[in-house]
XYZ file of N, CA and C in Angstrom:
741
model
N -8.615 1.975 5.447
C -9.116 3.098 4.695
C -8.847 2.815 3.274
N -7.454 2.201 2.518
C -7.005 2.234 1.123
C -7.924 0.928 0.601
N -8.461 -0.255 1.894
C -8.943 -1.208 0.970
C -10.600 -0.717 1.117
N -10.655 -0.041 2.000
C -12.667 0.595 1.989
C -12.221 1.617 0.055
N -11.356 2.457 -0.250
C -11.255 3.300 -1.129
C -11.523 2.044 -2.194
N -10.940 1.129 -2.126
C -10.202 0.270 -3.411
C -11.622 0.035 -3.660
N -12.883 -0.627 -2.657
C -14.038 -1.523 -2.836
C -15.184 -0.110 -3.150
N -14.908 1.169 -3.134
C -15.691 1.583 -3.548
C -15.614 2.705 -4.810
N -14.263 1.822 -5.621
C -13.581 1.940 -6.610
C -13.384 3.825 -6.653
N -13.146 3.953 -5.914
C -12.768 5.925 -5.237
C -11.772 6.066 -6.496
N -12.135 7.375 -6.875
C -11.335 8.097 -7.281
C -10.581 9.673 -6.872
N -9.637 10.259 -6.540
C -8.933 11.068 -5.362
C -7.024 10.968 -5.441
N -7.204 11.815 -4.523
C -6.061 11.490 -3.400
C -5.768 11.072 -1.900
N -5.281 10.312 -1.821
C -5.132 9.560 -0.161
C -3.743 10.355 0.229
N -3.273 11.291 1.192
C -2.733 11.819 1.257
C -2.432 11.468 2.822
N -0.831 11.169 3.122
C -0.347 10.505 4.079
C 1.281 11.619 4.833
N 1.602 10.924 5.725
C 2.187 11.714 6.027
C 3.527 12.143 5.632
N 3.945 10.802 5.148
C 5.491 10.550 3.954
C 5.345 10.582 2.313
N 3.744 10.231 2.171
C 3.654 10.728 0.552
C 1.881 10.561 0.133
N 1.803 10.559 -1.273
C 0.363 11.016 -1.512
C 0.198 9.723 -2.762
N -0.927 9.033 -2.239
C -1.752 7.764 -3.356
C -2.757 8.477 -4.204
N -2.440 8.110 -5.428
C -3.622 8.396 -6.393
C -4.480 7.730 -6.940
N -5.119 7.570 -6.618
C -6.658 6.503 -7.019
C -7.418 7.023 -8.572
N -8.035 5.859 -8.826
C -8.720 6.155 -10.220
C -8.950 4.823 -10.374
N -10.678 4.499 -10.330
C -11.563 3.474 -9.801
C -11.096 2.969 -9.057
N -10.488 3.148 -8.177
C -10.586 2.193 -7.069
C -9.263 1.236 -7.127
N -7.956 2.136 -7.936
C -6.745 1.394 -8.265
C -5.554 2.559 -7.962
N -4.836 1.937 -7.860
C -3.550 3.203 -7.649
C -2.544 3.076 -8.769
N -2.802 4.774 -8.930
C -2.242 5.234 -10.341
C -1.087 5.994 -10.526
N -0.900 6.175 -9.322
C 0.597 7.210 -9.328
C 1.210 7.528 -7.538
N 1.949 7.373 -6.809
C 2.411 7.887 -5.887
C 3.525 8.744 -5.866
N 3.408 9.746 -4.983
C 4.807 10.765 -5.223
C 5.256 10.508 -2.926
N 6.538 11.323 -3.206
C 6.770 10.882 -1.690
C 7.904 11.694 -1.227
N 8.634 13.138 -0.936
C 9.382 13.823 -0.686
C 10.504 12.800 -0.485
N 10.187 11.750 0.010
C 11.283 10.815 0.358
C 12.229 10.095 -0.793
N 11.279 10.154 -2.031
C 11.914 9.254 -2.924
C 12.151 10.225 -4.119
N 13.180 9.581 -5.454
C 12.635 10.256 -6.614
C 12.130 10.295 -7.429
N 11.387 11.495 -8.005
C 10.238 11.672 -8.754
C 10.516 10.924 -10.264
N 9.449 10.842 -10.669
C 9.194 9.603 -12.057
C 10.496 10.547 -13.184
N 10.424 12.133 -12.869
C 11.402 12.715 -13.996
C 12.329 13.229 -13.655
N 12.680 12.280 -12.554
C 14.264 12.180 -11.813
C 14.853 11.080 -13.048
N 13.859 9.874 -12.859
C 13.976 8.605 -13.174
C 14.130 8.756 -14.474
N 13.208 9.134 -15.108
C 13.027 9.536 -16.797
C 14.871 9.953 -17.725
N 15.114 11.233 -16.398
C 16.139 12.357 -17.283
C 17.497 11.802 -16.670
N 17.391 11.291 -15.284
C 18.984 10.451 -15.121
C 19.073 9.361 -15.149
N 17.909 8.457 -15.929
C 18.675 7.461 -16.301
C 18.441 7.279 -18.051
N 18.823 8.217 -18.590
C 18.531 8.035 -19.500
C 17.516 8.866 -20.959
N 16.695 8.348 -19.790
C 15.423 7.720 -21.253
C 14.606 8.990 -21.774
N 15.347 9.867 -21.094
C 14.548 11.316 -21.802
C 15.383 12.791 -21.595
N 15.712 13.150 -22.349
C 16.013 14.659 -21.976
C 15.787 16.088 -20.996
N 16.440 15.962 -20.208
C 15.536 17.377 -19.301
C 13.999 17.735 -20.049
N 14.469 18.891 -21.296
C 14.379 19.249 -21.990
C 12.931 19.075 -22.474
N 12.843 17.721 -22.450
C 11.417 16.876 -23.222
C 10.584 16.919 -22.103
N 11.136 16.786 -20.663
C 10.481 16.920 -20.002
C 9.942 18.231 -19.605
N 10.168 19.030 -19.548
C 9.428 20.329 -19.456
C 8.742 20.714 -20.847
N 9.154 20.304 -21.517
C 7.852 20.832 -23.030
C 6.877 19.724 -22.260
N 6.977 18.288 -22.459
C 5.375 17.780 -21.824
C 4.745 18.025 -20.910
N 5.625 18.823 -19.757
C 4.771 19.248 -18.678
C 4.273 20.429 -19.020
N 4.662 21.577 -20.256
C 4.174 22.410 -20.559
C 2.655 22.246 -21.598
N 2.872 21.154 -22.104
C 1.778 21.087 -23.366
C 0.949 20.089 -22.853
N 0.827 19.635 -21.901
C 0.050 18.691 -21.421
C -0.247 18.557 -20.046
N 0.452 19.071 -19.314
C 0.161 19.111 -17.763
C -1.428 19.843 -17.088
N -1.370 20.757 -18.227
C -3.198 20.851 -17.648
C -4.261 20.184 -17.570
N -3.573 19.244 -18.731
C -4.578 17.992 -19.507
C -4.665 16.910 -18.923
N -3.309 16.321 -17.830
C -3.585 15.458 -17.031
C -3.434 14.598 -17.824
N -2.216 14.582 -19.323
C -2.084 13.599 -19.590
C 0.139 13.706 -20.071
N 0.604 14.154 -19.513
C 1.337 14.525 -19.411
C 2.296 12.578 -20.112
N 1.756 11.866 -19.409
C 2.824 10.861 -19.929
C 2.393 10.089 -21.220
N 0.953 10.183 -21.267
C 0.600 9.994 -22.809
C 1.054 10.762 -24.099
N 1.707 12.000 -23.850
C 2.242 13.266 -24.594
C 3.587 12.690 -24.503
N 4.229 12.462 -23.361
C 5.996 12.040 -23.987
C 5.656 10.861 -25.305
N 4.785 9.217 -25.121
C 4.749 8.465 -25.932
C 4.323 8.871 -27.169
N 3.351 9.373 -27.493
C 2.425 9.829 -28.754
C 4.243 10.863 -29.687
N 4.385 11.999 -28.559
C 5.669 12.406 -28.884
C 6.893 11.634 -29.089
N 7.209 11.104 -29.519
C 8.785 9.508 -29.661
C 9.551 9.797 -28.515
N 8.993 10.890 -27.226
C 10.318 10.937 -26.438
C 10.709 10.237 -26.024
N 9.598 9.065 -25.534
C 9.656 8.059 -23.952
C 9.117 6.599 -25.377
N 10.060 5.832 -25.106
C 9.078 4.414 -25.346
C 8.078 4.131 -24.685
N 6.586 3.546 -25.068
C 6.048 3.078 -24.105
C 6.376 2.131 -23.185
N 7.025 1.411 -23.253
C 7.810 0.674 -21.970
C 8.652 1.180 -21.208
N 9.598 1.762 -21.460
C 10.320 2.583 -21.093
C 9.684 3.413 -19.847
N 8.365 4.006 -19.898
C 7.793 5.580 -19.835
C 6.882 4.371 -18.528
N 6.303 2.754 -18.989
C 5.813 2.234 -17.706
C 6.507 1.873 -16.433
N 8.133 1.245 -17.269
C 8.886 0.318 -16.183
C 9.175 1.732 -14.970
N 9.947 2.934 -16.014
C 10.100 4.302 -14.335
C 9.187 4.230 -13.748
N 7.748 4.510 -14.461
C 6.463 5.049 -13.541
C 6.296 3.626 -12.761
N 5.714 2.925 -12.808
C 6.148 1.539 -12.152
C 6.676 1.330 -11.035
N 7.945 2.298 -11.354
C 9.358 2.329 -10.204
C 8.944 3.368 -9.472
N 8.531 4.343 -9.656
C 8.034 5.514 -9.204
C 7.112 5.588 -8.310
N 6.030 4.687 -9.335
C 5.072 4.630 -8.177
C 5.019 3.544 -6.786
N 5.367 2.398 -6.906
C 6.269 1.722 -5.929
C 6.958 2.121 -4.320
N 8.183 2.578 -5.082
C 8.815 3.488 -4.376
C 8.677 4.636 -3.661
N 7.826 5.739 -3.927
C 6.932 6.118 -3.078
C 5.515 5.404 -2.177
N 4.700 4.366 -2.949
C 4.104 4.053 -2.011
C 4.842 3.066 -0.703
N 6.056 2.772 -0.596
C 6.542 2.514 0.707
C 6.316 3.014 1.416
N 6.887 4.553 1.323
C 7.205 5.078 2.367
C 5.588 5.859 2.411
N 5.109 5.927 1.629
C 3.288 6.950 1.766
C 2.804 5.887 3.116
N 2.904 4.818 3.037
C 2.340 3.629 3.648
C 2.763 3.123 4.929
N 3.981 4.211 4.947
C 4.766 4.117 6.173
C 4.034 4.237 7.467
N 4.174 3.101 8.361
C 2.902 3.616 9.838
C 3.612 4.769 10.359
N 1.986 5.583 10.709
C 2.490 7.012 11.355
C 0.896 7.072 12.654
N 1.366 8.243 13.158
C -0.010 7.612 14.274
C -0.935 9.392 13.598
N -0.210 9.809 12.751
C -1.254 10.907 12.140
C -2.454 10.311 11.157
N -3.793 10.638 11.161
C -4.464 9.920 10.054
C -5.009 10.458 9.379
N -4.923 9.551 7.873
C -4.687 10.159 6.252
C -6.040 10.633 6.363
N -5.785 11.530 5.220
C -7.416 11.831 4.526
C -7.424 11.652 2.818
N -8.173 11.883 2.548
C -8.828 11.326 1.232
C -9.553 12.674 0.113
N -8.536 13.418 -0.728
C -9.948 14.413 -1.643
C -10.611 13.601 -2.595
N -11.519 13.672 -2.550
C -12.149 12.360 -3.986
C -11.950 13.712 -5.552
N -11.807 13.343 -6.252
C -11.742 14.062 -7.129
C -10.652 14.211 -8.074
N -9.224 14.039 -7.298
C -8.326 14.747 -7.237
C -7.331 13.768 -8.379
N -6.837 13.985 -9.677
C -6.027 13.788 -10.659
C -4.781 13.968 -10.312
N -3.427 13.439 -10.876
C -2.147 13.327 -10.526
C -1.766 14.222 -12.700
N -1.379 15.318 -12.710
C -0.586 15.467 -13.885
C -0.251 14.683 -14.786
N 0.375 13.850 -14.717
C 0.898 12.247 -14.964
C -0.075 11.965 -16.085
N -1.343 11.774 -15.191
C -2.101 10.716 -16.240
C -2.078 9.760 -15.772
N -3.031 8.510 -17.004
C -3.206 7.204 -16.849
C -1.669 6.493 -17.656
N -1.093 5.752 -17.042
C -0.144 4.876 -17.574
C -0.162 3.576 -17.224
N -0.861 2.492 -16.354
C -0.520 1.534 -16.151
C -1.129 1.306 -14.397
N -2.250 1.751 -14.390
C -2.781 1.373 -13.095
C -2.582 -0.330 -11.926
N -2.152 0.418 -11.111
C -2.019 -0.922 -9.816
C -3.054 -1.770 -9.075
N -3.505 -2.936 -8.862
C -4.342 -3.100 -8.025
C -4.429 -2.124 -6.587
N -4.976 -1.829 -5.894
C -4.658 -2.054 -3.962
C -3.440 -2.484 -3.172
N -4.645 -4.189 -3.882
C -3.562 -5.285 -2.790
C -2.131 -5.566 -3.834
N -2.200 -5.303 -4.694
C -0.441 -5.690 -5.169
C 0.143 -4.850 -4.750
N -0.215 -3.273 -4.582
C 0.977 -2.060 -3.607
C 1.363 -2.164 -2.449
N -0.128 -3.119 -1.441
C 0.432 -3.262 -0.157
C 1.219 -4.165 -0.018
N 0.717 -5.648 -0.892
C 1.513 -6.584 -0.925
C 3.237 -6.442 -1.114
N 3.171 -5.094 -2.279
C 5.005 -5.298 -2.695
C 5.446 -4.559 -1.183
N 5.085 -3.289 -0.442
C 5.153 -2.291 0.434
C 5.575 -3.664 1.705
N 4.801 -4.380 1.788
C 5.194 -5.430 2.990
C 6.572 -6.327 3.032
N 6.528 -6.622 1.535
C 7.397 -7.668 0.983
C 8.686 -6.464 1.168
N 8.906 -5.574 0.887
C 10.051 -4.578 1.070
C 10.840 -4.470 2.461
N 9.469 -4.011 3.199
C 9.495 -3.937 4.299
C 10.288 -5.490 5.386
N 9.633 -6.264 5.055
C 10.354 -7.517 5.707
C 12.116 -7.466 5.322
N 12.074 -6.699 3.820
C 13.653 -7.820 3.169
C 14.255 -6.082 3.827
N 14.171 -5.284 3.782
C 14.729 -4.517 5.391
C 15.563 -5.071 6.013
N 14.202 -5.343 7.116
C 14.558 -5.774 8.207
C 15.028 -7.141 8.570
N 15.565 -7.714 7.032
C 16.394 -9.393 7.175
C 17.178 -8.920 6.402
N 17.589 -7.739 5.982
C 19.543 -7.160 5.988
C 20.017 -6.817 6.990
N 19.034 -5.817 8.024
C 19.604 -5.094 8.955
C 18.302 -4.682 9.932
N 18.260 -4.974 11.191
C 17.330 -4.637 11.562
C 16.765 -2.996 11.998
N 18.098 -2.261 12.384
C 17.766 -0.838 12.772
C 17.628 -0.075 11.463
N 16.496 0.249 11.764
C 16.145 1.427 10.508
C 16.791 2.654 11.178
N 17.350 3.381 11.680
C 17.995 4.630 11.868
C 18.812 4.773 10.440
N 19.466 3.886 9.490
C 20.041 4.410 8.786
C 19.304 4.556 7.409
N 18.015 4.524 7.542
C 16.961 5.012 6.466
C 16.552 6.340 6.414
N 16.887 7.408 7.693
C 16.614 8.616 7.838
C 17.368 9.551 8.020
N 18.502 8.998 8.847
C 19.705 10.027 9.410
C 20.538 10.252 8.494
N 21.089 11.487 8.522
C 22.118 11.878 8.590
C 23.475 10.436 8.239
N 23.998 9.867 7.652
C 24.564 8.564 7.733
C 26.874 9.460 7.633
N 27.373 8.605 7.547
C 28.771 8.617 7.880
C 30.056 7.031 7.537
N 30.278 6.917 7.074
C 31.341 6.044 6.633
C 32.230 4.912 8.781
N 31.960 4.440 9.149
C 32.770 3.919 10.245
C 34.563 3.752 9.928
N 34.858 3.909 8.998
C 36.107 3.805 8.677
C 37.132 2.173 9.145
N 35.605 1.148 9.337
C 36.366 -0.246 9.376
C 36.605 -0.946 8.033
N 37.860 -1.469 8.304
C 38.543 -2.325 7.003
C 37.368 -3.062 6.406
N 37.168 -3.104 4.875
C 36.811 -3.828 4.283
C 36.949 -4.872 3.893
N 36.454 -6.007 4.213
C 36.479 -7.264 3.884
C 36.611 -8.252 2.997
N 35.884 -7.772 1.789
C 35.765 -8.146 0.187
C 35.289 -7.208 -0.339
N 35.566 -6.732 -1.785
C 35.090 -6.082 -2.415
C 33.560 -5.518 -2.583
N 33.549 -4.063 -2.209
C 32.058 -3.410 -2.387
C 31.895 -3.635 -4.045
N 30.821 -4.487 -3.860
C 29.830 -3.863 -5.004
C 29.893 -2.504 -5.885
N 30.111 -2.145 -7.269
C 30.551 -0.993 -7.678
C 29.069 -0.096 -7.082
N 27.795 -0.715 -7.687
C 26.433 0.620 -7.169
C 26.489 0.674 -5.650
N 26.751 -0.484 -4.967
C 27.281 -0.086 -3.188
C 28.027 0.891 -3.030
N 29.532 0.819 -3.863
C 30.630 1.773 -3.648
C 30.022 2.799 -3.891
N 29.267 3.462 -4.948
C 28.863 5.198 -5.548
C 27.610 5.542 -4.400
N 26.984 4.720 -3.777
C 26.246 4.912 -2.286
C 27.293 5.206 -1.306
N 28.250 4.404 -0.953
C 29.493 4.691 0.170
C 30.326 5.837 0.149
N 30.623 6.191 -1.382
C 31.170 7.661 -1.487
C 30.238 8.989 -1.450
N 29.504 9.019 -0.839
C 28.517 10.111 -0.754
C 28.198 10.231 0.921
N 28.856 9.436 1.520
C 28.461 9.348 3.091
C 29.300 10.660 3.268
N 28.939 11.554 4.224
C 29.138 12.847 4.352
C 29.612 13.592 5.840
N 28.189 12.484 6.526
C 27.989 12.915 7.799
C 26.541 13.973 7.712
N 26.148 14.663 6.799
C 24.909 15.451 6.277
C 24.239 14.948 5.159
N 24.475 14.041 4.438
C 23.669 13.120 3.229
C 22.633 11.892 4.074
N 21.486 12.111 3.730
C 20.732 11.350 4.331
C 20.365 9.775 3.380
N 19.874 9.024 3.172
C 19.353 7.835 2.387
C 18.574 8.557 1.251
N 17.784 9.574 1.424
C 16.698 9.957 0.424
C 17.739 11.539 -0.490
N 19.130 12.038 0.083
C 19.852 12.870 -0.631
C 20.061 12.132 -1.593
N 20.982 10.743 -0.904
C 21.513 10.081 -1.949
C 21.111 9.523 -3.300
N 19.355 9.009 -2.496
C 18.656 8.426 -4.309
C 18.405 9.600 -4.901
N 18.180 11.180 -4.664
C 18.078 11.628 -5.241
C 19.556 12.383 -6.322
N 20.647 12.383 -5.928
C 21.629 12.829 -6.157
C 22.349 11.323 -7.161
N 21.841 10.265 -6.745
C 22.252 9.569 -7.795
C 20.984 9.437 -8.650
N 19.550 9.571 -8.807
C 18.663 9.058 -9.444
C 17.816 8.030 -9.432
N 18.794 7.280 -8.659
C 18.054 5.592 -8.615
C 16.845 5.951 -7.533
N 16.216 4.877 -7.905
C 14.872 4.052 -6.105
C 15.493 4.121 -5.386
N 14.703 4.934 -4.124
C 14.813 5.668 -2.444
C 14.619 3.786 -1.856
N 13.723 2.929 -2.484
C 13.914 1.880 -1.834
C 15.078 1.152 -1.784
N 15.706 1.483 -3.081
C 16.910 0.278 -3.187
C 18.086 1.010 -2.850
N 18.292 2.469 -2.918
C 19.329 2.796 -1.737
C 19.148 2.325 -0.109
N 18.123 2.155 0.555
C 17.930 2.020 1.572
C 18.230 0.429 2.035
N 17.850 -0.790 0.611
C 18.786 -2.061 0.704
C 20.668 -1.815 0.606
N 20.556 -1.211 -0.100
C 22.052 -1.035 -0.340
C 22.447 -0.048 1.291
N 22.088 0.786 1.544
C 22.617 0.997 3.179
C 22.511 0.011 4.545
N 21.536 -0.451 4.080
C 21.759 -1.632 4.992
C 22.018 -2.409 5.398
N 22.579 -2.907 4.101
C 23.858 -4.147 3.569
C 25.377 -3.352 3.884
N 25.567 -2.008 3.467
C 26.520 -1.581 4.027
C 26.964 -1.707 5.594
N 25.279 -1.562 5.605
C 25.462 -1.298 7.709
C 25.775 -2.726 8.438
N 25.424 -3.518 7.365
C 25.310 -4.935 7.742
C 26.832 -5.054 8.115
N 27.785 -5.005 6.880
C 28.767 -5.207 6.779
C 29.791 -4.309 7.775
N 29.419 -3.744 8.291
C 30.055 -2.329 9.838
C 30.511 -1.391 8.623
N 29.869 -0.754 7.536
C 30.573 -0.182 7.090
C 29.792 1.304 7.066
N 29.203 1.444 7.910
C 27.671 2.483 7.669
C 27.941 3.053 8.949
N 27.207 3.674 9.474
C 26.818 4.057 10.939
C 25.732 5.615 10.540
N 24.503 5.723 11.304
C 24.158 7.176 11.482
C 24.750 7.637 12.055
N 24.854 9.174 12.399
C 25.678 10.291 12.644
C 24.603 10.295 14.006
N 25.662 10.311 14.979
C 24.562 10.058 16.604
C 24.585 11.477 17.229
N 23.305 11.699 17.666
C 23.382 12.785 18.553
C 23.997 12.990 19.463
N 24.705 14.062 19.803
C 25.500 14.240 20.936
C 24.994 14.463 22.520
N 25.058 13.621 23.249
C 24.639 13.252 24.599
C 24.297 14.180 25.486
N 23.325 14.689 26.166
C 22.742 15.619 26.657
C 23.521 15.675 28.209
N 22.958 16.248 28.852
C 23.235 16.687 30.373
C 22.814 15.270 31.185
N 23.702 15.402 32.132
C 23.115 14.015 32.161
C 21.674 13.479 33.392
N 21.760 12.697 33.111
C 19.819 12.001 33.493
C 18.913 12.696 32.398
N 19.207 13.309 31.480
C 18.199 14.411 29.978
C 17.475 12.670 29.483
N 16.767 12.737 29.052
C 16.148 11.636 27.676
C 17.145 11.452 26.631
N 17.733 12.806 26.099
C 19.039 12.192 25.165
C 20.468 11.993 25.821
N 20.364 11.711 26.854
C 21.480 10.775 27.744
C 21.599 9.859 28.096
N 20.431 9.164 27.773
C 20.252 7.889 27.942
C 20.077 6.652 26.918
N 21.088 5.762 27.532
C 21.125 4.220 26.281
C 19.621 3.509 25.811
N 19.573 4.030 25.045
C 18.590 3.486 24.388
C 18.801 1.878 23.296
N 17.777 1.312 24.284
C 18.319 -0.144 23.533
C 17.443 -0.351 22.110
N 17.823 -0.706 21.046
C 17.105 -1.273 19.949
C 16.134 -2.280 19.754
N 14.993 -2.309 18.915
C 13.723 -2.670 19.197
C 14.223 -3.951 18.853
N 13.804 -5.208 19.776
C 13.265 -6.676 20.124
C 13.402 -7.071 18.427
N 14.237 -7.555 18.530
C 14.684 -8.578 16.811
C 14.214 -9.802 17.124
N 13.813 -10.826 15.678
C 13.565 -11.774 16.236
C 15.021 -12.807 15.714
N 16.174 -12.226 15.539
C 17.518 -12.617 15.666
C 18.305 -12.497 16.994
N 18.054 -13.563 17.580
C 18.162 -12.316 19.517
C 19.903 -12.429 19.369
N 20.801 -12.760 18.216
C 22.525 -12.464 18.393
C 22.529 -11.304 17.296
N 21.189 -10.740 16.922
C 21.634 -9.816 16.606
C 21.569 -8.687 17.155
N 20.200 -9.029 18.009
C 19.452 -7.855 19.062
C 20.836 -7.223 19.821
N 21.481 -8.699 20.484
C 22.530 -8.999 21.741
C 23.169 -7.582 20.814
N 24.196 -7.932 19.688
C 25.171 -7.084 19.091
C 24.952 -5.503 19.205
N 23.863 -5.043 19.069
C 23.020 -4.068 19.174
C 23.506 -3.003 20.192
N 22.640 -4.035 21.070
C 22.901 -3.070 22.260
C 24.177 -3.364 22.993
N 25.155 -4.398 22.971
C 26.373 -3.975 23.861
C 26.460 -2.874 22.783
N 27.038 -3.037 21.082
C 27.416 -1.978 20.267
C 27.038 0.074 21.069
N 25.645 -0.287 21.172
C 24.774 1.122 21.873
C 25.447 1.659 23.295
N 25.750 0.712 23.995
C 26.159 0.820 25.735
C 27.713 1.033 25.355
N 28.518 0.524 24.320
C 29.982 0.305 24.544
C 30.051 2.583 24.432
N 28.818 2.467 23.220
C 29.601 4.120 22.565
C 29.051 5.090 23.369
N 27.812 5.060 24.302
C 27.010 5.497 25.183
C 28.406 6.181 26.231
N 29.656 5.053 26.513
C 30.502 5.275 27.498
C 31.086 6.370 27.825
């Protein structure tokens, strides 16, 4: 569907389960997802813009769908900083919006986002980057449960120092927060937070909070094997671990 919309140079909003892509003349001009911090968070938490400056721009230019242009023209944000944050937010949200789903996508023609034009991205580039990110996560650690479940530290000893960026993620694990919660709190890319968490999981320092086993014979009480991976050693270790923890 996205390729067809690009071919017809469509303008509007492609809505999916985990996010929305905004197109103009067949190119992606913005993306949003509840799983990722928005461009406002990236700008304000990163120090490029004061929170008051963001809401001032929305109040003055939101109705005209030129918030991005207003931020640059008013001198609140340098053009390069805005483009960098915008591309980061776009690719971050597109990764989640384009995740596989059984729910059909919907497209609303003519819909535009209030951020306005910043830097359009070809559909092919968005799809390539989304696929590259998916493959990177699977190479780091093939179990995707850390991407969405509440997370907790395992208590295993740390064999080598944890880099500061990853340590700030590790320190926020409390059995309640998810990857999205941590990304929002830190004001960082949700995808890069997933990378940190999968590296921590590969090091044996992080695990998902597991559901309490249900009655014998119920679906919740059965051992669920992880998906088959290209690495047989990793797949075997995952199966052994899950089987032992189910005892």
